[in-house]
GROMACS .gro file of C-alpha atoms in nm:
model
  206
    1MET     CA    1   0.388   1.543   0.052
    2LYS     CA    2   0.537   1.224   0.022
    3VAL     CA    3   0.434   0.902  -0.146
    4VAL     CA    4   0.399   0.639   0.096
    5LEU     CA    5   0.363   0.270  -0.075
    6THR     CA    6   0.139   0.056   0.185
    7GLU     CA    7   0.083  -0.268   0.105
    8PHE     CA    8   0.008  -0.648   0.290
    9VAL     CA    9   0.195  -0.934   0.121
   10THR     CA   10   0.303  -1.271   0.174
   11LEU     CA   11   0.595  -1.410   0.225
   12ASP     CA   12   0.629  -1.513  -0.152
   13GLY     CA   13   0.543  -1.154  -0.233
   14VAL     CA   14   0.146  -1.199  -0.336
   15SER     CA   15  -0.042  -0.867  -0.271
   16GLN     CA   16  -0.402  -0.968  -0.445
   17GLY     CA   17  -0.690  -1.013  -0.212
   18PRO     CA   18  -0.595  -0.952   0.144
   19GLY     CA   19  -0.903  -0.945   0.345
   20SER     CA   20  -1.189  -1.184   0.189
   21ALA     CA   21  -1.218  -1.472  -0.085
   22THR     CA   22  -1.428  -1.230  -0.247
   23GLU     CA   23  -1.194  -0.920  -0.275
   24ASP     CA   24  -1.075  -0.961  -0.592
   25THR     CA   25  -1.057  -1.258  -0.821
   26THR     CA   26  -0.946  -1.105  -1.129
   27ASP     CA   27  -0.742  -1.409  -1.296
   28GLY     CA   28  -0.946  -1.664  -1.136
   29PHE     CA   29  -0.758  -1.588  -0.774
   30THR     CA   30  -0.925  -1.807  -0.532
   31ARG     CA   31  -0.706  -1.790  -0.210
   32GLY     CA   32  -0.802  -1.434  -0.136
   33GLY     CA   33  -0.833  -1.386   0.297
   34TRP     CA   34  -0.480  -1.496   0.367
   35LEU     CA   35  -0.437  -1.192   0.592
   36VAL     CA   36  -0.741  -1.210   0.828
   37PRO     CA   37  -0.621  -1.505   1.021
   38TYR     CA   38  -0.315  -1.291   1.115
   39ILE     CA   39  -0.472  -0.943   1.232
   40ASP     CA   40  -0.420  -0.885   1.605
   41ASP     CA   41  -0.434  -0.557   1.813
   42LEU     CA   42  -0.080  -0.445   1.756
   43PHE     CA   43  -0.131  -0.475   1.350
   44VAL     CA   44  -0.423  -0.206   1.396
   45ARG     CA   45  -0.290   0.011   1.570
   46ARG     CA   46   0.003   0.076   1.391
   47THR     CA   47  -0.222   0.070   1.063
   48VAL     CA   48  -0.451   0.280   1.227
   49GLU     CA   49  -0.120   0.514   1.292
   50TRP     CA   50  -0.041   0.481   0.964
   51LEU     CA   51  -0.330   0.638   0.839
   52GLN     CA   52  -0.349   0.904   1.086
   53ARG     CA   53  -0.044   1.042   0.858
   54ALA     CA   54  -0.215   1.017   0.526
   55ASP     CA   55  -0.353   1.375   0.401
   56GLY     CA   56  -0.511   1.194   0.086
   57LEU     CA   57  -0.522   0.863  -0.081
   58LEU     CA   58  -0.380   0.779  -0.400
   59LEU     CA   59  -0.519   0.497  -0.596
   60GLY     CA   60  -0.529   0.336  -0.907
   61ARG     CA   61  -0.844   0.297  -1.092
   62ARG     CA   62  -0.937  -0.109  -0.996
   63THR     CA   63  -0.837  -0.032  -0.615
   64TYR     CA   64  -1.072   0.295  -0.660
   65ASP     CA   65  -1.351   0.138  -0.797
   66ALA     CA   66  -1.362  -0.163  -0.499
   67PHE     CA   67  -1.298   0.110  -0.232
   68ALA     CA   68  -1.591   0.324  -0.377
   69ARG     CA   69  -1.824   0.051  -0.352
   70ASP     CA   70  -1.717  -0.099   0.019
   71TRP     CA   71  -1.596   0.149   0.207
   72PRO     CA   72  -1.886   0.354   0.242
   73GLN     CA   73  -2.100   0.045   0.365
   74ILE     CA   74  -1.933   0.037   0.635
   75THR     CA   75  -2.118   0.192   0.922
   76ASP     CA   76  -1.957  -0.006   1.264
   77PRO     CA   77  -1.849   0.373   1.480
   78ASP     CA   78  -1.576   0.149   1.605
   79ASP     CA   79  -1.427   0.058   1.313
   80PRO     CA   80  -1.085   0.259   1.344
   81TYR     CA   81  -1.038   0.291   0.996
   82THR     CA   82  -1.376   0.370   0.880
   83GLU     CA   83  -1.394   0.748   0.885
   84ARG     CA   84  -1.050   0.832   0.779
   85MET     CA   85  -1.090   0.624   0.486
   86ASN     CA   86  -1.419   0.777   0.380
   87SER     CA   87  -1.300   1.152   0.479
   88LEU     CA   88  -0.971   1.159   0.296
   89PRO     CA   89  -0.914   1.319  -0.037
   90LYS     CA   90  -0.883   1.023  -0.283
   91TYR     CA   91  -0.668   1.077  -0.592
   92VAL     CA   92  -0.723   0.828  -0.890
   93VAL     CA   93  -0.450   0.782  -1.158
   94SER     CA   94  -0.679   0.680  -1.463
   95SER     CA   95  -0.688   0.762  -1.827
   96THR     CA   96  -1.033   0.675  -1.845
   97LEU     CA   97  -1.237   0.777  -1.538
   98THR     CA   98  -1.403   1.140  -1.556
   99ALA     CA   99  -1.510   1.155  -1.201
  100GLY     CA  100  -1.591   0.950  -0.877
  101ALA     CA  101  -1.862   0.929  -0.648
  102TRP     CA  102  -1.663   0.821  -0.339
  103ASN     CA  103  -1.600   1.199  -0.240
  104PRO     CA  104  -1.373   1.411  -0.253
  105THR     CA  105  -1.219   1.257  -0.514
  106THR     CA  106  -0.971   1.405  -0.760
  107VAL     CA  107  -0.879   1.263  -1.094
  108LEU     CA  108  -0.501   1.258  -1.242
  109ARG     CA  109  -0.428   1.133  -1.557
  110SER     CA  110  -0.039   1.055  -1.538
  111SER     CA  111   0.228   1.042  -1.339
  112ASP     CA  112   0.314   1.404  -1.387
  113ASP     CA  113   0.009   1.460  -1.229
  114VAL     CA  114   0.138   1.273  -0.938
  115ALA     CA  115   0.463   1.433  -0.931
  116GLU     CA  116   0.299   1.778  -0.927
  117LEU     CA  117   0.065   1.692  -0.640
  118LYS     CA  118   0.365   1.617  -0.440
  119GLN     CA  119   0.474   1.986  -0.439
  120GLN     CA  120   0.168   2.085  -0.242
  121PRO     CA  121   0.215   2.101   0.131
  122GLY     CA  122   0.127   1.819   0.307
  123ARG     CA  123   0.252   1.515   0.537
  124GLU     CA  124   0.154   1.185   0.323
  125LEU     CA  125  -0.007   1.058  -0.022
  126GLN     CA  126  -0.063   0.656   0.077
  127ILE     CA  127  -0.123   0.421  -0.174
  128HIS     CA  128  -0.369   0.124  -0.068
  129GLY     CA  129  -0.330  -0.164  -0.279
  130SER     CA  130  -0.308  -0.037  -0.626
  131ALA     CA  131  -0.030  -0.250  -0.702
  132ARG     CA  132   0.065  -0.166  -1.032
  133LEU     CA  133  -0.001   0.189  -0.966
  134GLY     CA  134   0.303   0.148  -0.662
  135ASN     CA  135   0.502   0.007  -0.924
  136ALA     CA  136   0.478   0.285  -1.192
  137LEU     CA  137   0.561   0.578  -0.938
  138LEU     CA  138   0.845   0.349  -0.758
  139ASN     CA  139   0.999   0.322  -1.123
  140ALA     CA  140   0.925   0.689  -1.150
  141GLY     CA  141   1.119   0.780  -0.896
  142LEU     CA  142   0.808   0.919  -0.709
  143VAL     CA  143   0.807   0.686  -0.395
  144ASP     CA  144   0.956   0.819  -0.092
  145GLU     CA  145   0.857   0.519   0.127
  146VAL     CA  146   0.728   0.175   0.118
  147ARG     CA  147   0.506   0.021   0.410
  148LEU     CA  148   0.509  -0.335   0.431
  149VAL     CA  149   0.271  -0.576   0.650
  150VAL     CA  150   0.404  -0.929   0.569
  151ALA     CA  151   0.179  -1.255   0.655
  152PRO     CA  152   0.354  -1.569   0.747
  153THR     CA  153   0.247  -1.744   0.451
  154VAL     CA  154   0.265  -1.873   0.108
  155LEU     CA  155  -0.005  -1.873  -0.117
  156GLY     CA  156   0.210  -1.988  -0.455
  157GLY     CA  157  -0.014  -1.798  -0.691
  158GLY     CA  158  -0.157  -1.476  -0.748
  159ARG     CA  159  -0.094  -1.125  -0.824
  160ARG     CA  160   0.244  -1.027  -0.712
  161LEU     CA  161   0.332  -0.635  -0.605
  162PHE     CA  162   0.674  -0.590  -0.729
  163GLU     CA  163   0.635  -0.806  -1.040
  164GLN     CA  164   0.662  -0.502  -1.318
  165PRO     CA  165   0.954  -0.475  -1.531
  166GLY     CA  166   1.156  -0.177  -1.419
  167ASP     CA  167   1.510  -0.046  -1.276
  168ALA     CA  168   1.640  -0.220  -0.955
  169ALA     CA  169   1.545   0.030  -0.677
  170GLY     CA  170   1.753  -0.021  -0.352
  171LEU     CA  171   1.560   0.078  -0.009
  172ARG     CA  172   1.675   0.141   0.331
  173LEU     CA  173   1.520   0.000   0.631
  174THR     CA  174   1.372   0.238   0.882
  175SER     CA  175   1.173   0.010   1.119
  176GLN     CA  176   1.081  -0.338   1.216
  177GLU     CA  177   0.811  -0.489   1.406
  178ALA     CA  178   0.677  -0.869   1.422
  179THR     CA  179   0.311  -0.876   1.591
  180PRO     CA  180   0.227  -1.172   1.808
  181THR     CA  181   0.049  -1.340   1.526
  182GLY     CA  182   0.360  -1.351   1.322
  183LEU     CA  183   0.305  -1.004   1.100
  184LEU     CA  184   0.588  -0.857   0.992
  185LEU     CA  185   0.559  -0.446   1.016
  186LEU     CA  186   0.838  -0.280   0.787
  187GLU     CA  187   0.903   0.054   0.701
  188TYR     CA  188   1.164   0.161   0.458
  189GLU     CA  189   1.284   0.474   0.270
  190THR     CA  190   1.376   0.474  -0.119
  191ALA     CA  191   1.751   0.501  -0.137
  192GLY     CA  192   1.751   0.537  -0.543
  193ALA     CA  193   1.890   0.224  -0.759
  194ALA     CA  194   1.979  -0.056  -0.581
  195PRO     CA  195   2.366  -0.126  -0.565
  196LEU     CA  196   2.559  -0.436  -0.654
  197ALA     CA  197   2.859  -0.591  -0.596
  198GLU     CA  198   3.063  -0.887  -0.624
  199TYR     CA  199   3.083  -1.161  -0.325
  200GLU     CA  200   3.521  -1.114  -0.183
  201GLY     CA  201   3.490  -1.361   0.106
  202VAL     CA  202   3.439  -1.322   0.495
  203ALA     CA  203   3.731  -1.124   0.525
  204ALA     CA  204   3.640  -0.828   0.327
  205TYR     CA  205   3.330  -0.735   0.571
  206SER     CA  206   3.488  -0.827   0.866
   0.00000   0.00000   0.00000
């Protein structure tokens, strides 16, 4: 299976609390709900398509606890995400959790367990939220693709997606699309170490 990091971010890279003011108030964050004004039909169609590619959800402990609390409470039969989120296998990476109540859940202890899981047949293990886990697995070379929904807003504060120290990672853009409300839908493949070079003037690139 491929590991795919799927994240909602602002233009300044904040991934915390896209869905509501109360979703994630860690460290006194009060600017949640920044994605909601931009949700439109194209965003819904594409993110539903992405979710349909998943054969499992790969989550950190904090995101798992929040999802396990909230998703089972969504009972709207017309919600396009609910059945899929609640029925997919969940894999939570945690050194403290012993079992999960959001079935079916499997607890993994380390990135080595994720690497072993990747060897199983299937399509995608999707990381949703779980920025710290996403960073750790990207640094470990275990992320195959990155999907970003970039909202046209600058928050100036909040937990950023790529803020953990690690090696510089290269990405290759494979798909790009803009929604009518201004969201950017970007898909990348990981491409090893980020290339570096010295600028040699315009003539060198013509």
